[in-house]
Coordinates of C-alpha atoms in Angstrom, one line a residue:
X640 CA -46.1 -122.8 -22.5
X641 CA -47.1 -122.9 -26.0
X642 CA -45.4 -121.6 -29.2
X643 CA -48.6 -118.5 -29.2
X644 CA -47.8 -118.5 -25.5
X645 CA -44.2 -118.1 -26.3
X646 CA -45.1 -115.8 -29.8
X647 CA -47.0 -113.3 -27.3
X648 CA -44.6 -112.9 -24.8
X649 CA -42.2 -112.2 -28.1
X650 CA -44.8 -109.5 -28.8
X651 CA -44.9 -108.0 -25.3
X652 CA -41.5 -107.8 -25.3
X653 CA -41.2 -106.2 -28.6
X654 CA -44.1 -103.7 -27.4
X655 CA -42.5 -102.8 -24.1
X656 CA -39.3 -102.0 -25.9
X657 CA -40.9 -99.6 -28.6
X658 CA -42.4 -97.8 -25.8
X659 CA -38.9 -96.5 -23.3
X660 CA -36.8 -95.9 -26.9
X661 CA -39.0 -92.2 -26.7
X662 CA -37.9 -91.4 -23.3
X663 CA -34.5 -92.0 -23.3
X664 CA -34.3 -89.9 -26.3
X665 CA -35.8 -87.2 -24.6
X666 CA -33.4 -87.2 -21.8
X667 CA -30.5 -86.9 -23.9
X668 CA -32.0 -84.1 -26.3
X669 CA -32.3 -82.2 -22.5
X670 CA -29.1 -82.9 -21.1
X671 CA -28.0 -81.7 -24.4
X672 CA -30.0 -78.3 -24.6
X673 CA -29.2 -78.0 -20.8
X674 CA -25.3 -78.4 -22.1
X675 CA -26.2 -75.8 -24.6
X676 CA -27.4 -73.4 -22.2
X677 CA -24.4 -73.7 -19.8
X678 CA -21.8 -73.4 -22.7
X679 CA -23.8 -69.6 -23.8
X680 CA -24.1 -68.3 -20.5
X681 CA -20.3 -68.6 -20.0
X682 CA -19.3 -67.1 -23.3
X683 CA -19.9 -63.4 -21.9
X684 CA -18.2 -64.0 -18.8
X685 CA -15.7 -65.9 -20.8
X686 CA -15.7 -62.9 -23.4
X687 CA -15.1 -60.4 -20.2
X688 CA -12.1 -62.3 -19.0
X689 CA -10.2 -62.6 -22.1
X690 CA -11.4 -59.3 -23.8
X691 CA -11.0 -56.8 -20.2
X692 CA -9.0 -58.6 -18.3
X693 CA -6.8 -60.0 -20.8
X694 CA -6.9 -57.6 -24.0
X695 CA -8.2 -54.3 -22.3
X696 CA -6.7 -54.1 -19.3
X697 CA -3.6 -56.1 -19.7
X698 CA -2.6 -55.0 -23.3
X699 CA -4.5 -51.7 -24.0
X700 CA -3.9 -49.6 -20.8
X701 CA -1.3 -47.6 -20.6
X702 CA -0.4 -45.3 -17.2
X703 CA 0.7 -41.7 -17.5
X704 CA 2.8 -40.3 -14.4
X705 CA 2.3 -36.5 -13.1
X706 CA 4.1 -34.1 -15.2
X707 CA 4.2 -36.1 -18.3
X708 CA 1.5 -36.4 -20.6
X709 CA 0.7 -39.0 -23.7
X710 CA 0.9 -38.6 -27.2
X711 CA -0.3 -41.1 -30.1
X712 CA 0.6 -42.1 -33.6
X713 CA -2.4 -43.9 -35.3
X714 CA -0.3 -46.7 -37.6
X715 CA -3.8 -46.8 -39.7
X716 CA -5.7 -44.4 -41.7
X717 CA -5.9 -41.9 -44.5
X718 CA -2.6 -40.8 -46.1
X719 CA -1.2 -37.3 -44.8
X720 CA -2.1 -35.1 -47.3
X721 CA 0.1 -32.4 -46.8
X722 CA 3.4 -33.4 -44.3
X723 CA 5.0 -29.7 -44.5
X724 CA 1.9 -28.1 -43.2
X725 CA 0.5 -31.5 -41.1
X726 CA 3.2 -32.0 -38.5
X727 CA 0.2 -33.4 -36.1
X728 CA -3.0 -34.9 -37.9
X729 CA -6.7 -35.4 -36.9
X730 CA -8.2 -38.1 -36.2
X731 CA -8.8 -41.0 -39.3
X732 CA -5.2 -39.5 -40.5
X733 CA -1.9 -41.9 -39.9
X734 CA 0.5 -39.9 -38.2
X735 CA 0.9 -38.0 -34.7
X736 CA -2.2 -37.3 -33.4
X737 CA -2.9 -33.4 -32.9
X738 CA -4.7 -33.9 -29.2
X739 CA -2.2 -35.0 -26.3
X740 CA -3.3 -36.8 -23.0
X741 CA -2.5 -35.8 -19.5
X742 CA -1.4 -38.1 -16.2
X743 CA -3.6 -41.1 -15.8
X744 CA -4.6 -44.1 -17.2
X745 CA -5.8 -44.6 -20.4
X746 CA -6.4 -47.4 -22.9
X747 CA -5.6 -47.5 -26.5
X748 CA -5.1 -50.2 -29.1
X749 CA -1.1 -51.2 -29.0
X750 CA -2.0 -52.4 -32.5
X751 CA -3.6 -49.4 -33.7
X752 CA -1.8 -46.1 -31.8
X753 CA 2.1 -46.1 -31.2
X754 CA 1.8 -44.6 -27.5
X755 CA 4.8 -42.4 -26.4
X756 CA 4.8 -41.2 -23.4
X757 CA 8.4 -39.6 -23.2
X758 CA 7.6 -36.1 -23.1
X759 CA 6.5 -34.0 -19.7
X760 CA 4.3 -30.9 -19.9
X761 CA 5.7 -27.4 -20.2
X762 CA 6.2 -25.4 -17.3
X763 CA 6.8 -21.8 -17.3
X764 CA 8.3 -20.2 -14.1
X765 CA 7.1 -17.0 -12.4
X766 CA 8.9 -14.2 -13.8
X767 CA 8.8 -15.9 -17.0
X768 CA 6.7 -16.0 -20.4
X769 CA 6.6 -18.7 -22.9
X770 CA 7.6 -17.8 -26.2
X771 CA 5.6 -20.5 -28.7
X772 CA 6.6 -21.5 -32.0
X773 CA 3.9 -23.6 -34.0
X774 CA 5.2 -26.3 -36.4
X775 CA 2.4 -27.1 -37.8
X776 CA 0.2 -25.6 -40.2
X777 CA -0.8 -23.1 -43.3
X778 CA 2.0 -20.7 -43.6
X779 CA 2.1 -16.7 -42.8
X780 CA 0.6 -14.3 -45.1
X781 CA 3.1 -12.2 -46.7
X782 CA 4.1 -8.9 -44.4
X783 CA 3.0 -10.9 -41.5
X784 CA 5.4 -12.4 -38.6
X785 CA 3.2 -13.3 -36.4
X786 CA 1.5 -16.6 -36.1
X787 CA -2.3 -17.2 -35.3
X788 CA -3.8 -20.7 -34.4
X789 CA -3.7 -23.4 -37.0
X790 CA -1.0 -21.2 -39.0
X791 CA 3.2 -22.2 -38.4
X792 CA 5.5 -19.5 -37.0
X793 CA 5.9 -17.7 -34.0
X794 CA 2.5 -17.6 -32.3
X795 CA 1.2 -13.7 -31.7
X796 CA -0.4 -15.4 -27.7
X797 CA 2.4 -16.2 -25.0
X798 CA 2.1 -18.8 -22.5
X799 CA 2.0 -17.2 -18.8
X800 CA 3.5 -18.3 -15.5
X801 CA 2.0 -22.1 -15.2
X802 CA 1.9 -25.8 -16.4
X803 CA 0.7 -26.0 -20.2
X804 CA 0.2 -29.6 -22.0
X805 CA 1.6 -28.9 -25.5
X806 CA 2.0 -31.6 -28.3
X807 CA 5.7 -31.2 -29.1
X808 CA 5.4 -32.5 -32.6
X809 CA 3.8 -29.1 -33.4
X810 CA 5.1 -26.2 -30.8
X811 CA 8.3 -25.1 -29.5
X812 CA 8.5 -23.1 -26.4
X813 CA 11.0 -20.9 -25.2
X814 CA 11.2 -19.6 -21.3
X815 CA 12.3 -15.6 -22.0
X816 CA 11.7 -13.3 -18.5
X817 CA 8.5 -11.3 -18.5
X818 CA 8.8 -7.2 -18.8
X819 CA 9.1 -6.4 -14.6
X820 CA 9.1 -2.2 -14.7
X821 CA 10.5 -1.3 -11.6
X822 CA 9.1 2.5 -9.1
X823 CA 10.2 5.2 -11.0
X824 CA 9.9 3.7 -14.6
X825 CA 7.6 3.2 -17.0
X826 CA 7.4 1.4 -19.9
X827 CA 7.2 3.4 -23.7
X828 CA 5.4 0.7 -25.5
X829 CA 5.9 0.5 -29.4
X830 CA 3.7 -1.8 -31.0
X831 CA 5.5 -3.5 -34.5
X832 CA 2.5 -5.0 -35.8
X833 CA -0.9 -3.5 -36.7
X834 CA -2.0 -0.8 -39.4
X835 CA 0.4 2.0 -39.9
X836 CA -0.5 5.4 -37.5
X837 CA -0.6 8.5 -38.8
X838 CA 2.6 10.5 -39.6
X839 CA 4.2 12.7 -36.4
X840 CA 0.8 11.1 -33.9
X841 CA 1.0 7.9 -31.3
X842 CA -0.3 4.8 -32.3
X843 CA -3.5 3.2 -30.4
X844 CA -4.1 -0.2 -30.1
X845 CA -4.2 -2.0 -32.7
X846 CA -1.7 0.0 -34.4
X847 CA 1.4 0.0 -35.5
X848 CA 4.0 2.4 -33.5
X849 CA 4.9 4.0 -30.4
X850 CA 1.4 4.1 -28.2
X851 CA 0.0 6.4 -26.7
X852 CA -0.4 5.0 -23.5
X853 CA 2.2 4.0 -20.9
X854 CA 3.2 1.2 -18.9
X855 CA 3.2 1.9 -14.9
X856 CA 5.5 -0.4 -12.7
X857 CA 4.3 -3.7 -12.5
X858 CA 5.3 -7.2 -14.8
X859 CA 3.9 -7.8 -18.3
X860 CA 3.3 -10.5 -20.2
X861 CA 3.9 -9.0 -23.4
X862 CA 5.1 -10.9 -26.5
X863 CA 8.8 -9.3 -27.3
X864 CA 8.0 -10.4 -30.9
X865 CA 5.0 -8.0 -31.2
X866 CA 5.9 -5.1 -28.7
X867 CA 9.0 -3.0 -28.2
X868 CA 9.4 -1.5 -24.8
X869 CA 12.0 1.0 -23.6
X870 CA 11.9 1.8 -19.9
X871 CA 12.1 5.3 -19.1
X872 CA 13.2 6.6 -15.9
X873 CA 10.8 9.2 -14.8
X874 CA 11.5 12.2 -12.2
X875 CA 15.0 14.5 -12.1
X876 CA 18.4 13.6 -13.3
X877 CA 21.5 15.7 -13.5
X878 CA 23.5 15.8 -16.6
X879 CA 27.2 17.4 -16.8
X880 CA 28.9 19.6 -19.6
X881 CA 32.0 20.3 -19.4
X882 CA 34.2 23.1 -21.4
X883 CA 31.0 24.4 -22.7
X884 CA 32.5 27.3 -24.8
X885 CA 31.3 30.5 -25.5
X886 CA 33.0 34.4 -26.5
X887 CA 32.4 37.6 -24.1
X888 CA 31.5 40.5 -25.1
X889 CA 34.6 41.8 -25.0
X890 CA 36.1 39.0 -27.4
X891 CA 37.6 36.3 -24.6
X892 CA 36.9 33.0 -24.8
X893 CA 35.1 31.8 -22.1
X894 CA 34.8 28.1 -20.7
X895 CA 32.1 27.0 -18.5
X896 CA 31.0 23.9 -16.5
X897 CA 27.4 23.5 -16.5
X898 CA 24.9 20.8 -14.5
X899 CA 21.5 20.7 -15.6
X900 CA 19.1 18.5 -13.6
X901 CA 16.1 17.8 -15.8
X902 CA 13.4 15.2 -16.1
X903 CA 10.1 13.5 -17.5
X904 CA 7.0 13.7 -17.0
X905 CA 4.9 9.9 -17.2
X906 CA 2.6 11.5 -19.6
X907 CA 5.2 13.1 -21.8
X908 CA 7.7 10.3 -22.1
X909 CA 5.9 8.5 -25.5
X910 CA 5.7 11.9 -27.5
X911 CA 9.6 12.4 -26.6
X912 CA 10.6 8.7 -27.4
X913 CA 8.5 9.7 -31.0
X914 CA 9.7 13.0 -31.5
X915 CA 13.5 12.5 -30.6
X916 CA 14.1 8.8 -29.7
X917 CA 15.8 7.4 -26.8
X918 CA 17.3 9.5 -23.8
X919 CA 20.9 9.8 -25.0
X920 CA 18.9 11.2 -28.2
X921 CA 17.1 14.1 -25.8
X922 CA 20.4 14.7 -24.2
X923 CA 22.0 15.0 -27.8
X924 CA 19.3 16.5 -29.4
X925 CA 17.8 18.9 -27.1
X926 CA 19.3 19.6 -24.2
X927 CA 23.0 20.4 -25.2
X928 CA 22.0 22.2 -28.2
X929 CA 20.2 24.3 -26.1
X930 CA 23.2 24.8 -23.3
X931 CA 25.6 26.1 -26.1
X932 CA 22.7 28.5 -27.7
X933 CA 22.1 30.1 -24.2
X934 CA 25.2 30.2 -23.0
X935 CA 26.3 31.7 -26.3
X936 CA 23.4 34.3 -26.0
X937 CA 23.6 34.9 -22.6
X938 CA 27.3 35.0 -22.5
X939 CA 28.1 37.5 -25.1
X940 CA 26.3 40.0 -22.9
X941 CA 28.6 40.4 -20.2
X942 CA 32.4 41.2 -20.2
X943 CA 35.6 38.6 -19.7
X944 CA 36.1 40.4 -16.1
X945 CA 32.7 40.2 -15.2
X946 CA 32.5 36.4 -14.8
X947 CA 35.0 36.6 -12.4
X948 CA 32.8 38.7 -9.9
X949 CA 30.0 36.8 -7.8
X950 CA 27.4 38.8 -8.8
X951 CA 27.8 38.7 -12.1
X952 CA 28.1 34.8 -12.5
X953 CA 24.5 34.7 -10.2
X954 CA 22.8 36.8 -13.2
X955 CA 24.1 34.5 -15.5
X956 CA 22.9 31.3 -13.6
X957 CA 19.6 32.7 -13.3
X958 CA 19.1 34.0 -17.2
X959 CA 20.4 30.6 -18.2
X960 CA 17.9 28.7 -16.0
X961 CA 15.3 31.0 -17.4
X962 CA 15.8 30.4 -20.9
X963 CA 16.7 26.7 -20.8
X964 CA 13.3 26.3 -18.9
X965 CA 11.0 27.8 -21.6
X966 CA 13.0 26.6 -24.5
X967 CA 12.8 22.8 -23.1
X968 CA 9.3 23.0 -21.9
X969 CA 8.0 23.8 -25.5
X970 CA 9.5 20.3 -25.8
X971 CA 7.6 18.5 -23.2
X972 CA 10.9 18.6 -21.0
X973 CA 11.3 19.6 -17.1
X974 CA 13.9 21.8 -16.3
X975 CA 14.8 22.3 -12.7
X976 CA 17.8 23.8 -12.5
X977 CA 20.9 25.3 -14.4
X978 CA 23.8 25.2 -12.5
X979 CA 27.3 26.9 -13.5
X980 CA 29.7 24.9 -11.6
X981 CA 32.7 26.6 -13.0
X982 CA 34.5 29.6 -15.0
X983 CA 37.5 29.4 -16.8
X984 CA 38.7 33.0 -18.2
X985 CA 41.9 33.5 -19.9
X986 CA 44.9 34.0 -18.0
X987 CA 45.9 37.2 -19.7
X988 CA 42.2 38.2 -18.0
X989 CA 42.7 36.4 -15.1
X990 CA 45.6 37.3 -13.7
X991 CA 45.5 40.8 -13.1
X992 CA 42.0 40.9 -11.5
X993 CA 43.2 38.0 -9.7
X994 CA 46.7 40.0 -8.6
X995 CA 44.3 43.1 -8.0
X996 CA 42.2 41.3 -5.7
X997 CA 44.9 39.4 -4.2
X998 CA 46.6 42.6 -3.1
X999 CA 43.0 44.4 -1.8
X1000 CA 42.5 40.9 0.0
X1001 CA 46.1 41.6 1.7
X1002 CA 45.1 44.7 2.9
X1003 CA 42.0 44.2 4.0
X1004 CA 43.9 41.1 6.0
X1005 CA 46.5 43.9 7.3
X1006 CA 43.5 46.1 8.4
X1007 CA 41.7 43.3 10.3
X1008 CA 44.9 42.0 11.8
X1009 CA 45.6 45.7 13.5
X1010 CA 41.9 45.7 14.4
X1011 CA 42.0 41.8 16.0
X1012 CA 45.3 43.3 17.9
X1013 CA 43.8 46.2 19.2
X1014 CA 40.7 44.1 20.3
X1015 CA 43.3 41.6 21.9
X1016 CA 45.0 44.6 24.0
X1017 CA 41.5 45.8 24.9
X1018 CA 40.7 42.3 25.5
X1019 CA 44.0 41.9 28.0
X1020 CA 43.0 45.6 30.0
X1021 CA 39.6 43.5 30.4
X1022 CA 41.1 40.8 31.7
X1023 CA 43.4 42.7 34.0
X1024 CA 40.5 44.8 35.6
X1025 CA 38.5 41.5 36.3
X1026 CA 41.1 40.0 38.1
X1027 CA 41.6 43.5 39.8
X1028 CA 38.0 43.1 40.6
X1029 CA 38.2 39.3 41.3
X1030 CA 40.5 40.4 44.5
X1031 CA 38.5 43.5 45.3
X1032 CA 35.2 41.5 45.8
X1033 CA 37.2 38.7 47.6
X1034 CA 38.9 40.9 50.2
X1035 CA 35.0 42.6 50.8
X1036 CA 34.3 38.9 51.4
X1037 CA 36.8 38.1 53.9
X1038 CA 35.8 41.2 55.7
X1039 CA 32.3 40.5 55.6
X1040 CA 32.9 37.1 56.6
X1041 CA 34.7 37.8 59.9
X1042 CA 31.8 40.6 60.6
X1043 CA 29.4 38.3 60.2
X1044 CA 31.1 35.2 62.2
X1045 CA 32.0 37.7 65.2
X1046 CA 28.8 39.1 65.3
X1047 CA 27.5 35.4 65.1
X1048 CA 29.4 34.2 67.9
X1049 CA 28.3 37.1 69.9
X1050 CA 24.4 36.3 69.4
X1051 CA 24.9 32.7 69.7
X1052 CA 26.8 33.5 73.0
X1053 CA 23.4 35.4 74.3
X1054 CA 21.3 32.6 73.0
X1055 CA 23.2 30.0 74.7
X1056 CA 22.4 31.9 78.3
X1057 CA 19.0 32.8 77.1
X1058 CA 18.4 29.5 76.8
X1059 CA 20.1 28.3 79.8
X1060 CA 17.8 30.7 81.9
X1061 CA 14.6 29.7 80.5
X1062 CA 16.0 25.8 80.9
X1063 CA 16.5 26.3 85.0
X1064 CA 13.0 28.1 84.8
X1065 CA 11.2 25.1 82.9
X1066 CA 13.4 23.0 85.5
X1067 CA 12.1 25.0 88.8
X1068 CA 8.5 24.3 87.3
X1069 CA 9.5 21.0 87.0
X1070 CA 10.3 20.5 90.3
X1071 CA 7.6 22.2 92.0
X1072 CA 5.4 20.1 89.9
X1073 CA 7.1 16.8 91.1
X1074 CA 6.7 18.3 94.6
X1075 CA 3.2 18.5 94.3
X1076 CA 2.7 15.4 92.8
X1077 CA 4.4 13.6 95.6
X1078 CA 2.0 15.3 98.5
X1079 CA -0.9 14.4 96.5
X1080 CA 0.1 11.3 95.9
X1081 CA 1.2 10.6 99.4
X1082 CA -1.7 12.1 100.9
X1083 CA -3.9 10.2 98.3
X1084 CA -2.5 7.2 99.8
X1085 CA -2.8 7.8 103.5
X1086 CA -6.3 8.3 102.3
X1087 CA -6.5 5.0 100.9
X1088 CA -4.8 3.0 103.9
X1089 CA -6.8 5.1 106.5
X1090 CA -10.2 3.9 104.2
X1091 CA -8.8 0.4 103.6
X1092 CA -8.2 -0.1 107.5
X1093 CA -11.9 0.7 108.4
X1094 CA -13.1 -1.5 106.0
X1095 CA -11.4 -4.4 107.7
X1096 CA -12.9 -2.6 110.9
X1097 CA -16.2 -2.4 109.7
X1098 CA -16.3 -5.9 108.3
X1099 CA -14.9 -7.2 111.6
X1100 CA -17.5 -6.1 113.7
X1101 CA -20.3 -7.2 111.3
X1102 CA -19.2 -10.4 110.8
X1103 CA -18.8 -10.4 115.1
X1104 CA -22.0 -8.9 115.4
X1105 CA -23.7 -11.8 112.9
X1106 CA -22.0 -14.0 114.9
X1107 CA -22.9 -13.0 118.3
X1108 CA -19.8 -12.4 120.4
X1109 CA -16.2 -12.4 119.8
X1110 CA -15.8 -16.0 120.7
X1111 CA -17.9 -17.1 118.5
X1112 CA -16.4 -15.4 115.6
X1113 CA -13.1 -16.7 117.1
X1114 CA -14.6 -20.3 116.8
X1115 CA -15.8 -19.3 113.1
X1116 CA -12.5 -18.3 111.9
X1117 CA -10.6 -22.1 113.3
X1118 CA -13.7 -23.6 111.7
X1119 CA -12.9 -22.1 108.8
X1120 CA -9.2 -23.3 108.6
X1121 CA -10.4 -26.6 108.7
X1122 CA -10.4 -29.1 105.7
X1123 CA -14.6 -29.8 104.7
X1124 CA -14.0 -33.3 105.1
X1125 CA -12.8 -33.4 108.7
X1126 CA -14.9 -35.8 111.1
X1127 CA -14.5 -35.2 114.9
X1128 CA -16.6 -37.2 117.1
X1129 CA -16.5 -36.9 121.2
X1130 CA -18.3 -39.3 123.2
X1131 CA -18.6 -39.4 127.3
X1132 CA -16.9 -41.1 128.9
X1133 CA -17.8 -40.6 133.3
X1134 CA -16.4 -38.4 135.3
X1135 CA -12.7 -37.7 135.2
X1136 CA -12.2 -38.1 131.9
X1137 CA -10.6 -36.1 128.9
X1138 CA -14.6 -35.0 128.4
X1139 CA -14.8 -33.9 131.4
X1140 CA -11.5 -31.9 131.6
X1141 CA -12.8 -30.5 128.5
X1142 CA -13.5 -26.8 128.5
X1143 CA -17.1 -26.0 128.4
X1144 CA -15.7 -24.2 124.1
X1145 CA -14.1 -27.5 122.9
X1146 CA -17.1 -29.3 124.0
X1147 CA -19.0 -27.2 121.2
X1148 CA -16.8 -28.4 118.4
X1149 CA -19.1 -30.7 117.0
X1150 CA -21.7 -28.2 116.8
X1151 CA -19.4 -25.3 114.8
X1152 CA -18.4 -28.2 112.4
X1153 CA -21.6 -28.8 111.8
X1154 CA -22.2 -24.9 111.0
X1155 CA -19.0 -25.2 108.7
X1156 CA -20.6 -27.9 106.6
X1157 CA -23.4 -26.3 106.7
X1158 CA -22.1 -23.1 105.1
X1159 CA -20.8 -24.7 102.7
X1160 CA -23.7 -26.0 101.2
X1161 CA -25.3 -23.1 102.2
X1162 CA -22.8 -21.7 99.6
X1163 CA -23.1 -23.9 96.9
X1164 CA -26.5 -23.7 96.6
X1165 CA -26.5 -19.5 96.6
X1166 CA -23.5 -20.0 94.1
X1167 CA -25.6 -22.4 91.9
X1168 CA -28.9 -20.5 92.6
X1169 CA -26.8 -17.1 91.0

């Protein structure tokens, strides 16, 4: 090898070299973009992991329990411009946040919101209202007590039987029972908000004073702050004077006790309540005013003594009814009755008509006493003659009694041989009855044996006759006794022996068995054949 030899290899070299410098540089700018790649496509799953899994749900979420509800206090924002007025603020505000949150789960910035979560929701009861008092916001206008929404005070709305979510940074609530007006009440309504009604008239809605309208038995949820109901008792009621004191005409003093039952119409009860006030007020007012005047009228028209009679006292009752009737009516007011439950008249009055009756009252006793005596004697002479009677009728009794027994004996005596005659009659019958029956029954059965014995006759010379002599049936009859089955043979045997000392009958034996079996099965075959 030569030095150009050696130069030119020096210059392949060089050559190859300067061609792979490119291609590794190439693979390492990919691995690199391929690096790149890998690294961005994990940043948003990376970014998901810290941010929800980490930030959001670890450190942001927050879990409300049932019954409670969540409230918020942004740490950032715009100055509170008013605090008085602002107790709760909007949102961009620092402060507590006007809106609440109920149960559940919920995420908010620990670093932006401090999250309480202390307070539960509201709960008014049945039977109950929920009286609210805002905290928060402009105040009332002057002459008004009632709060509407975004003013503070007492709200004019009530919360009703239920679960409310209220922020309790800016309301109060306070559980007071709900109006219930039971049968037999109603409710006088009288409103204390609203424009002024007109002098001596009911209110309407929307005014101010007692309204027109009544409340029937039921429960309301009416604000107490905003309406004024007095439940009325409707129907009759009885109200007692006593010692209600009036003069006679004649100068006494005289001293009554008086019931007056009385009652309300539905209808009427707002136009009393306006015109007089409550019930004690009628009762004040109207009613006893109106006892005294009567009685006063009424009274001076009949004398000190005359009160003491029954009649005179029933005039009175009725005139005092009367008047108290119309006079209360006028006034919207039922009166059922006036009832004088007593009179008190002086003693210097008293006692003489009292004396004076007492002693007519004595005689008058002395009189019916003789009369009650004489009736007793009368009574006694009664009694005497009905027990007189009593043992008149029952010695007629007797009497008839042993009449009637003797005179029944007597009959039954003739009845008994009455019947004893027509007994031996029925008896004689009998007998000749039996009698008869025994020769027809006796001559019935001659008749029978006579007709039964020449039957056998009959049948014994027809059975001889198909036989052919009386031997012959004689043979028939010992065949007969014999058992089917019986074999009798007879052979010869010469002269002089049993054969030949046979009579000429026995040696026919063989022949009438023969004849038997035959019969037989003569017989079966007719017995089959039928």
């Amino acid at each position: 090898m030569n030095a150009d030899d050696f130069n030119q290899g020096d210059a392949n070299q060089d050559l190859g070299a300067g061609d792979r410098t490119p291609a590794v540089r190439r693979r390492g700018i990919g691995s690199a973009v391929f690096g790149l790649a890998a690294a961005a496509a994990a940043l948003p799953v990376l970014f998901l992991v810290l941010y929800v899994g980490i930030w959001k749900w670890g450190m942001c979420r927050i879990y409300v329990s049932p019954g409670e509800m969540l409230v918020l206090s942004s740490k950032f924002g715009d100055e509170n411009p008013s605090q008085d007025e602002m107790r709760v603020v909007p949102e961009g505000v620092k402060g507590i946040r006007e809106r609440v949150y109920g149960e559940g789960r919920h995420f908010y910035n620990p670093v932006t919101y401090d999250r309480i979560t202390e307070y539960t929701v509201t709960e008014i009861k049945p039977g109950y209202i929920g009286l609210v008092e805002s905290k928060s916001g402009k105040p009332l206008e002057p002459g008004d007590f009632l709060a509407e929404k975004g003013q503070k005070g007492v709200m004019r709305k009530v919360l009703t039987p239920g679960r409310w979510r209220l922020n309790p940074y800016a309301f109060q609530v306070t559980p007071i029972p709900a109006l219930i007006i039971k049968p037999g009440f109603v409710g006088c309504v009288t409103s204390l908000s609203g424009t002024p009604s007109k002098p001596g008239s009911l209110a309407v809605r929307g005014q101010r004073g007692i309204l027109k309208d009544v409340l029937q038995p039921g429960i309301y949820y009416l604000n107490p702050k905003e309406y004024k109901v007095d439940v009325v008792a409707t129907g009759y009621r009885q109200i007692a004077f006593k010692d209600v004191e009036f003069p006679s005409k004649d100068g006494f003093s005289i001293k009554l006790d008086i019931s007056v039952v009385w009652g309300l119409e539905p209808v009427a009860v707002p136009h009393i309540i306006n015109s007089f006030g409550n019930i004690d007020d009628v009762i004040k007012k109207v009613i006893y005013p109106q006892v005294e005047s009567i009685c006063r009228i009424e009274g001076s028209k009949y004398g000190a003594k005359e009160f003491i009679e029954g009649k005179t006292r029933e005039e009175f009752q009725d005139a005092f009814t009367r008047e108290l009737e119309i006079v209360c009516k006028s006034k919207n007011i039922d009166v059922l009755l006036g009832l004088v439950r007593a009179i008190n008249v002086p003693t210097e009055v008293r006692t003489p008509i009292q004396e004076g009756k007492i002693a007519v009252e004595e005689k008058l006793t002395k009189e019916q006493q003789k009369i009650t005596q004489t009736v007793k004697n009368d009574l006694e002479e009664l009694k005497a003659d009905v027990q007189k009677g009593i043992r008149e009728v029952e010695a007629e009794t007797r009497k008839l009694l042993a009449e009637v027994a003797a005179g029944g004996e007597s009959e039954v005596a003739k009845i008994e041989a009455e019947t004893q005659v027509q007994v031996a009659v029925i008896m004689l019958e009998a007998a000749k009855l039996d009698a008869q029956k025994t020769r027809l029954l006796g001559k019935a059965k001659a008749d029978v044996e006579e007709l039964m014995q020449t039957s056998k006759s009959d049948e014994l010379s027809q059975n001889i006759a198909a036989l052919g002599s009386p031997d012959e049936y004689a043979r028939y009859i010992f065949a007969s006794g014999l058992p089917e089955d019986i074999k009798i043979f007879l052979r010869y045997a010469g002269p002089g022996t049993f054969w030949t000392d046979l009579p000429e009958a026995a040696k026919n034996m063989e022949k009438l068995a023969a004849m038997k079996i035959l019969e037989g099965k003569t017989g079966k075959s007719e017995t089959g054949g039928k």
